[in-house]
mmCIF file of C-alpha atoms in Angstrom:
data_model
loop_
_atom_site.group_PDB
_atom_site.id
_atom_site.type_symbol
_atom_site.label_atom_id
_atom_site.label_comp_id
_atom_site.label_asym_id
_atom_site.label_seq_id
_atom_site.Cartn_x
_atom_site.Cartn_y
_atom_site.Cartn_z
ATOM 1 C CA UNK A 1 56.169 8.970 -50.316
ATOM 2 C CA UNK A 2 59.121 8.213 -47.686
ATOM 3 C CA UNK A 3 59.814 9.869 -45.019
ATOM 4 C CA UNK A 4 62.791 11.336 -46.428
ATOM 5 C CA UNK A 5 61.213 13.411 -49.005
ATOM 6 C CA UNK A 6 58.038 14.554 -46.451
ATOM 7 C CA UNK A 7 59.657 17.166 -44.207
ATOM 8 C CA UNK A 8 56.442 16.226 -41.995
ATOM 9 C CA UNK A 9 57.439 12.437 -42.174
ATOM 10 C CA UNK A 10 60.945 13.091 -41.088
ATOM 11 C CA UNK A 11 60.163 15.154 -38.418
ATOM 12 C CA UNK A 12 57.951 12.570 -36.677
ATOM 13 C CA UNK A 13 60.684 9.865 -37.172
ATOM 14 C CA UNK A 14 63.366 12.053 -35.491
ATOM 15 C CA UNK A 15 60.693 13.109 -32.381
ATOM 16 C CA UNK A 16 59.757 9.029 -32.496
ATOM 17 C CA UNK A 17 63.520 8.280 -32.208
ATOM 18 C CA UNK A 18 64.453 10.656 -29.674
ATOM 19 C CA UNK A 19 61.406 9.492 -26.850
ATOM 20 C CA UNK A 20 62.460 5.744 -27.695
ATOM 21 C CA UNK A 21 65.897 6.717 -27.137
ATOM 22 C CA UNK A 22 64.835 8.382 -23.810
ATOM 23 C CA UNK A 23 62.547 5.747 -22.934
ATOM 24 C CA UNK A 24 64.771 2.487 -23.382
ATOM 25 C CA UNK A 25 67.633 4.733 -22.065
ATOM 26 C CA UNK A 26 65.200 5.193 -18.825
ATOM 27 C CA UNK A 27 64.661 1.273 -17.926
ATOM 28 C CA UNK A 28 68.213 0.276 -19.410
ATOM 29 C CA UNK A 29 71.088 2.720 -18.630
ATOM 30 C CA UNK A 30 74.189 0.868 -19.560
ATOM 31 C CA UNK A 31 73.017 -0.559 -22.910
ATOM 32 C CA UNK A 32 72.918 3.231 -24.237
ATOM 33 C CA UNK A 33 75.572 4.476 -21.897
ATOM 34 C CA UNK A 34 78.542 2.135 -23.348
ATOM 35 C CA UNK A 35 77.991 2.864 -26.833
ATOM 36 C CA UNK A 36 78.306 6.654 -26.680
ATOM 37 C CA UNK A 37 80.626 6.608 -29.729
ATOM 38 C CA UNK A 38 80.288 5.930 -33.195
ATOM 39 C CA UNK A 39 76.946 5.151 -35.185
ATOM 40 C CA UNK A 40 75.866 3.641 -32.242
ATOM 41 C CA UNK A 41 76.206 7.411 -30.376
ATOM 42 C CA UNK A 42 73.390 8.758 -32.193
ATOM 43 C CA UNK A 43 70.973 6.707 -29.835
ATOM 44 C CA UNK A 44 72.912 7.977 -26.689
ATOM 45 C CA UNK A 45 72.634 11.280 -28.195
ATOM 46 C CA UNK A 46 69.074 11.082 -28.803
ATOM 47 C CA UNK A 47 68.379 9.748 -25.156
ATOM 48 C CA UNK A 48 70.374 13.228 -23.887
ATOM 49 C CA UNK A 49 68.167 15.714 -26.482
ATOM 50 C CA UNK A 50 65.123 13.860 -24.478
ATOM 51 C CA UNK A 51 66.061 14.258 -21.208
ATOM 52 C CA UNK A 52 67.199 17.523 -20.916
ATOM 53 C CA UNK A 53 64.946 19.177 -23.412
ATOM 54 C CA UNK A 54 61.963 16.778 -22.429
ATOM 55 C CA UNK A 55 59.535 19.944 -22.159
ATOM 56 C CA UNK A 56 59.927 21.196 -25.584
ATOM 57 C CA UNK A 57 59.864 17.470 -26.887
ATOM 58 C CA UNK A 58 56.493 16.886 -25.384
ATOM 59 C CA UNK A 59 55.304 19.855 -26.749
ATOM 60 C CA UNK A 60 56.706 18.666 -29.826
ATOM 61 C CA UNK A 61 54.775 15.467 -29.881
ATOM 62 C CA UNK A 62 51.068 17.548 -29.062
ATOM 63 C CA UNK A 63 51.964 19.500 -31.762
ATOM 64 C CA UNK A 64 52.614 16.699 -33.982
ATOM 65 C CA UNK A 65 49.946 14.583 -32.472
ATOM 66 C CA UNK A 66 47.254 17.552 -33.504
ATOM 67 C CA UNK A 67 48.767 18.479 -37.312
ATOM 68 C CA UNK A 68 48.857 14.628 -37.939
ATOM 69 C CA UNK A 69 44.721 14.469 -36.866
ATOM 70 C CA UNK A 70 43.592 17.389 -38.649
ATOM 71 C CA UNK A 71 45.817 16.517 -41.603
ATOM 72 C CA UNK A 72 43.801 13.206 -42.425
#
């Protein structure tokens, strides 16, 4: 099953995407800062959901971390 059709699945991509967004945002400002519109946006915008809402994305990822464990 893809992630697409797993509301789990796709909801650990998106929290994935948005603390690499943050991360590589973190150690490379300008690469995410100059492409701020378009498709290439979505990563800035990710980046900005992670550093402004960082607490309730870590909590996020524990509670993600613990369904995924007791899941398998």
């Amino acid at each position: 099953m893809t992630a697409l059709f797993n509301l789990q699945s796709l909801l650990l991509v998106i929290l994935l995407l948005i603390c690499t967004c943050t991360y590589v945002h973190d150690l490379f400002p300008a690469i995410l800062d100059r492409n701020k519109k378009g498709v290439m946006g979505i990563f800035w915008k990710c980046a900005r959901i992670g550093e402004r809402l960082s607490p309730y994305v870590s909590l996020c990822c524990i509670a993600m971390a613990v369904t995924v464990f007791f899941s398998s």
